[in-house]
Amino acid sequence: MISRTFRARAALLYALLLATAAPAAVRAQAGPNLAPQGASGATTASLSLADRIDAILARPANRRADWGIEVRELATGRLLYSRNAGRLFIPASNLKLLVTSTAAHHLAPDYRYRTTVYATGPVRDGVLQGDVVLYGRGDPLISDRGGRRRTGAWEELADSLLAAGVHRVAGGVVADDSYFEPAHLRPDWKPSDLRWWYAAPVGALGYNDNAVQTRSGEFAAVPNGAEYAGGSFRDVLESRGIALDRHDVRVVTDPARTDTAASLGSHWSDPLPEVIAPILLNSQNWIAETLLKTVGREVRGVGSWDAGIAVERDFLTRVVGIDSADFRLRDGSGLSANNGVTPRAFVQLLGYVARTPEMSVVRASLPVSGREGSLKTRLTDLPGRVWAKTGYIGGVDSLSGYVTTWDGRTVIFSIIANRSGQTSGRMKAGIDDVVRAIAASPAQ
């Protein structure tokens, strides 16, 4: 079931977006006064939006950065501001808008992942005469995320073995990682990133975001996600009273391994909205990369980065109508500095997301200013009025989404700063001030 929270957030944002199409007189009656505090209408109108944004970007802390910005009114599509909007910029985690929108287009809202246990031999007198195979199909939610029991999926599968009469395994646990490609890391991810949770290896079988907490409290990536998952499953089997004759976990990547094995049970994940939510709300890289491979497998039959990117490219050009020259894709999360997207492409995509009912899962999962996700502590003076995806990697800050102006209009924006030479905090402050300027701008 899709959570009530998701449905409520989807309905709220969709209502806000639809409200922009109403006559101005109706919008004025529809909600509270949204005029910025300390600014009168005369003051707001005294400078054009372009003048105010240009003044913000001319500040000493901002002038060294390369800025790409596009701002459009949702209801009319009218261009309100543009700076380098047709140039490719490194987008950081704003790139996650692409993979989540692509997934929402191709996968049903009730799409679920399946993880299965197979037996490579018969069960006789309570003994499985062979190995128990843990076969992953990319489920990124086997963790304690969202209040789940961290080993809940393994416990469910262990109970399936017990229900089949298995109390001992003559072999051991085989972790089958063959549903996705063998490559688990992108070659252009920085080597210094690879030890950390945000660059965890991406395979078909993983567990707990493929990360472990270190003694110092930081989270480190595990070197082999399938082995990590298999070891955790083995421990649960033993805790349930199922003995294994072989303790080590063997990882296989041969798809033929389970062709003749008998299924003993499956675990089904929560539906697609629960996968997309952490990608956009909290910018979870590993889930984004897993979703990209999932799209590749479901649409093109290959669970690889190349296949997933090909599906993204087709969606963006053929469905959304974005020029293929407006993006260059290397991964799903935005971790690679070799990704490139123009601000106008983001604005075009967000316009499509706003008017397309099947994109409600994307709209409802965006961070909200002063309230939820990665915008919870940002733009708190505009509570609930900014729904946008944040982004950061070294030298890059970005924010793309929607803002409700003081007179009730919804405006789409994409703001990207590259090569700033400043701390991320300073660049975020500049970006947020641009959003405030948009929010304070009257209809033109």
PDB file of N, CA, C and O in Angstrom, residues 9-40:
ATOM      1  N   ARG A   9       0.993  14.320   0.586  1.00  0.00           N
ATOM      2  CA  ARG A   9       1.982  15.229   0.010  1.00  0.00           C
ATOM      3  C   ARG A   9       1.733  15.403  -1.487  1.00  0.00           C
ATOM      4  O   ARG A   9       1.848  16.501  -2.027  1.00  0.00           O
ATOM      5  N   ALA A  10       1.373  14.317  -2.176  1.00  0.00           N
ATOM      6  CA  ALA A  10       1.096  14.401  -3.607  1.00  0.00           C
ATOM      7  C   ALA A  10      -0.105  15.297  -3.867  1.00  0.00           C
ATOM      8  O   ALA A  10      -0.089  16.136  -4.773  1.00  0.00           O
ATOM      9  N   ALA A  11      -1.155  15.120  -3.056  1.00  0.00           N
ATOM     10  CA  ALA A  11      -2.362  15.923  -3.244  1.00  0.00           C
ATOM     11  C   ALA A  11      -2.093  17.401  -2.982  1.00  0.00           C
ATOM     12  O   ALA A  11      -2.583  18.278  -3.696  1.00  0.00           O
ATOM     13  N   LEU A  12      -1.282  17.689  -1.942  1.00  0.00           N
ATOM     14  CA  LEU A  12      -0.993  19.077  -1.585  1.00  0.00           C
ATOM     15  C   LEU A  12      -0.228  19.782  -2.699  1.00  0.00           C
ATOM     16  O   LEU A  12      -0.597  20.876  -3.134  1.00  0.00           O
ATOM     17  N   LEU A  13       0.834  19.156  -3.179  1.00  0.00           N
ATOM     18  CA  LEU A  13       1.618  19.813  -4.219  1.00  0.00           C
ATOM     19  C   LEU A  13       0.828  19.941  -5.503  1.00  0.00           C
ATOM     20  O   LEU A  13       0.882  20.967  -6.187  1.00  0.00           O
ATOM     21  N   TYR A  14       0.058  18.909  -5.853  1.00  0.00           N
ATOM     22  CA  TYR A  14      -0.719  18.984  -7.087  1.00  0.00           C
ATOM     23  C   TYR A  14      -1.748  20.113  -7.008  1.00  0.00           C
ATOM     24  O   TYR A  14      -1.984  20.828  -7.971  1.00  0.00           O
ATOM     25  N   ALA A  15      -2.339  20.301  -5.804  1.00  0.00           N
ATOM     26  CA  ALA A  15      -3.288  21.395  -5.625  1.00  0.00           C
ATOM     27  C   ALA A  15      -2.607  22.747  -5.809  1.00  0.00           C
ATOM     28  O   ALA A  15      -3.160  23.657  -6.436  1.00  0.00           O
ATOM     29  N   LEU A  16      -1.391  22.862  -5.282  1.00  0.00           N
ATOM     30  CA  LEU A  16      -0.650  24.111  -5.435  1.00  0.00           C
ATOM     31  C   LEU A  16      -0.327  24.384  -6.906  1.00  0.00           C
ATOM     32  O   LEU A  16      -0.426  25.518  -7.392  1.00  0.00           O
ATOM     33  N   LEU A  17       0.045  23.334  -7.625  1.00  0.00           N
ATOM     34  CA  LEU A  17       0.388  23.506  -9.025  1.00  0.00           C
ATOM     35  C   LEU A  17      -0.845  23.855  -9.855  1.00  0.00           C
ATOM     36  O   LEU A  17      -0.798  24.722 -10.729  1.00  0.00           O
ATOM     37  N   LEU A  18      -1.968  23.187  -9.576  1.00  0.00           N
ATOM     38  CA  LEU A  18      -3.192  23.469 -10.313  1.00  0.00           C
ATOM     39  C   LEU A  18      -3.707  24.870 -10.019  1.00  0.00           C
ATOM     40  O   LEU A  18      -4.314  25.514 -10.878  1.00  0.00           O
ATOM     41  N   ALA A  19      -3.444  25.341  -8.803  1.00  0.00           N
ATOM     42  CA  ALA A  19      -3.946  26.658  -8.425  1.00  0.00           C
ATOM     43  C   ALA A  19      -3.380  27.768  -9.297  1.00  0.00           C
ATOM     44  O   ALA A  19      -3.999  28.814  -9.468  1.00  0.00           O
ATOM     45  N   THR A  20      -2.236  27.532  -9.883  1.00  0.00           N
ATOM     46  CA  THR A  20      -1.619  28.575 -10.709  1.00  0.00           C
ATOM     47  C   THR A  20      -2.403  28.822 -11.991  1.00  0.00           C
ATOM     48  O   THR A  20      -2.248  29.854 -12.630  1.00  0.00           O
ATOM     49  N   ALA A  21      -3.210  27.861 -12.377  1.00  0.00           N
ATOM     50  CA  ALA A  21      -3.992  28.030 -13.601  1.00  0.00           C
ATOM     51  C   ALA A  21      -5.290  28.790 -13.353  1.00  0.00           C
ATOM     52  O   ALA A  21      -5.980  29.173 -14.289  1.00  0.00           O
ATOM     53  N   ALA A  22      -5.624  29.033 -12.054  1.00  0.00           N
ATOM     54  CA  ALA A  22      -6.857  29.744 -11.724  1.00  0.00           C
ATOM     55  C   ALA A  22      -6.688  31.234 -11.969  1.00  0.00           C
ATOM     56  O   ALA A  22      -5.575  31.759 -11.963  1.00  0.00           O
ATOM     57  N   PRO A  23      -7.792  31.964 -12.202  1.00  0.00           N
ATOM     58  CA  PRO A  23      -7.711  33.415 -12.357  1.00  0.00           C
ATOM     59  C   PRO A  23      -7.087  34.053 -11.131  1.00  0.00           C
ATOM     60  O   PRO A  23      -7.189  33.539 -10.020  1.00  0.00           O
ATOM     61  N   ALA A  24      -6.459  35.212 -11.329  1.00  0.00           N
ATOM     62  CA  ALA A  24      -5.754  35.888 -10.232  1.00  0.00           C
ATOM     63  C   ALA A  24      -6.691  36.199  -9.077  1.00  0.00           C
ATOM     64  O   ALA A  24      -6.311  36.081  -7.910  1.00  0.00           O
ATOM     65  N   ALA A  25      -7.912  36.605  -9.368  1.00  0.00           N
ATOM     66  CA  ALA A  25      -8.846  36.946  -8.292  1.00  0.00           C
ATOM     67  C   ALA A  25      -9.161  35.734  -7.440  1.00  0.00           C
ATOM     68  O   ALA A  25      -9.284  35.820  -6.217  1.00  0.00           O
ATOM     69  N   VAL A  26      -9.285  34.565  -8.094  1.00  0.00           N
ATOM     70  CA  VAL A  26      -9.553  33.342  -7.345  1.00  0.00           C
ATOM     71  C   VAL A  26      -8.358  32.972  -6.501  1.00  0.00           C
ATOM     72  O   VAL A  26      -8.480  32.594  -5.339  1.00  0.00           O
ATOM     73  N   ARG A  27      -7.140  33.091  -7.065  1.00  0.00           N
ATOM     74  CA  ARG A  27      -5.934  32.749  -6.306  1.00  0.00           C
ATOM     75  C   ARG A  27      -5.787  33.647  -5.092  1.00  0.00           C
ATOM     76  O   ARG A  27      -5.341  33.214  -4.043  1.00  0.00           O
ATOM     77  N   ALA A  28      -6.156  34.916  -5.229  1.00  0.00           N
ATOM     78  CA  ALA A  28      -6.014  35.841  -4.108  1.00  0.00           C
ATOM     79  C   ALA A  28      -6.899  35.448  -2.941  1.00  0.00           C
ATOM     80  O   ALA A  28      -6.575  35.718  -1.784  1.00  0.00           O
ATOM     81  N   GLN A  29      -8.020  34.768  -3.231  1.00  0.00           N
ATOM     82  CA  GLN A  29      -8.923  34.367  -2.176  1.00  0.00           C
ATOM     83  C   GLN A  29      -8.599  32.976  -1.632  1.00  0.00           C
ATOM     84  O   GLN A  29      -9.170  32.558  -0.635  1.00  0.00           O
ATOM     85  N   ALA A  30      -7.702  32.243  -2.319  1.00  0.00           N
ATOM     86  CA  ALA A  30      -7.523  30.828  -2.017  1.00  0.00           C
ATOM     87  C   ALA A  30      -6.614  30.561  -0.844  1.00  0.00           C
ATOM     88  O   ALA A  30      -6.598  29.458  -0.321  1.00  0.00           O
ATOM     89  N   GLY A  31      -5.829  31.521  -0.403  1.00  0.00           N
ATOM     90  CA  GLY A  31      -4.882  31.227   0.659  1.00  0.00           C
ATOM     91  C   GLY A  31      -4.468  32.467   1.399  1.00  0.00           C
ATOM     92  O   GLY A  31      -4.946  33.575   1.127  1.00  0.00           O
ATOM     93  N   PRO A  32      -3.536  32.316   2.369  1.00  0.00           N
ATOM     94  CA  PRO A  32      -3.097  33.447   3.162  1.00  0.00           C
ATOM     95  C   PRO A  32      -2.245  34.408   2.364  1.00  0.00           C
ATOM     96  O   PRO A  32      -1.787  34.100   1.263  1.00  0.00           O
ATOM     97  N   ASN A  33      -2.018  35.595   2.938  1.00  0.00           N
ATOM     98  CA  ASN A  33      -1.153  36.583   2.307  1.00  0.00           C
ATOM     99  C   ASN A  33       0.265  36.055   2.286  1.00  0.00           C
ATOM    100  O   ASN A  33       0.845  35.776   3.339  1.00  0.00           O
ATOM    101  N   LEU A  34       0.834  35.922   1.094  1.00  0.00           N
ATOM    102  CA  LEU A  34       2.170  35.353   0.959  1.00  0.00           C
ATOM    103  C   LEU A  34       3.230  36.402   0.686  1.00  0.00           C
ATOM    104  O   LEU A  34       4.328  36.089   0.273  1.00  0.00           O
ATOM    105  N   ALA A  35       2.904  37.677   0.892  1.00  0.00           N
ATOM    106  CA  ALA A  35       3.882  38.737   0.666  1.00  0.00           C
ATOM    107  C   ALA A  35       5.056  38.571   1.606  1.00  0.00           C
ATOM    108  O   ALA A  35       4.894  38.225   2.765  1.00  0.00           O
ATOM    109  N   PRO A  36       6.290  38.783   1.126  1.00  0.00           N
ATOM    110  CA  PRO A  36       7.460  38.619   1.984  1.00  0.00           C
ATOM    111  C   PRO A  36       7.443  39.598   3.144  1.00  0.00           C
ATOM    112  O   PRO A  36       7.070  40.759   2.985  1.00  0.00           O
ATOM    113  N   GLN A  37       7.840  39.128   4.313  1.00  0.00           N
ATOM    114  CA  GLN A  37       7.855  39.996   5.478  1.00  0.00           C
ATOM    115  C   GLN A  37       8.826  41.144   5.278  1.00  0.00           C
ATOM    116  O   GLN A  37       9.925  40.977   4.767  1.00  0.00           O
ATOM    117  N   GLY A  38       8.389  42.315   5.657  1.00  0.00           N
ATOM    118  CA  GLY A  38       9.256  43.485   5.586  1.00  0.00           C
ATOM    119  C   GLY A  38       9.371  44.075   4.207  1.00  0.00           C
ATOM    120  O   GLY A  38      10.201  44.946   3.975  1.00  0.00           O
ATOM    121  N   ALA A  39       8.563  43.598   3.247  1.00  0.00           N
ATOM    122  CA  ALA A  39       8.643  44.128   1.886  1.00  0.00           C
ATOM    123  C   ALA A  39       7.248  44.518   1.434  1.00  0.00           C
ATOM    124  O   ALA A  39       6.345  43.706   1.435  1.00  0.00           O
ATOM    125  N   SER A  40       7.059  45.738   1.072  1.00  0.00           N
ATOM    126  CA  SER A  40       5.772  46.183   0.555  1.00  0.00           C
ATOM    127  C   SER A  40       5.691  45.895  -0.928  1.00  0.00           C
ATOM    128  O   SER A  40       6.678  45.607  -1.586  1.00  0.00           O
TER     129      SER A  40
END
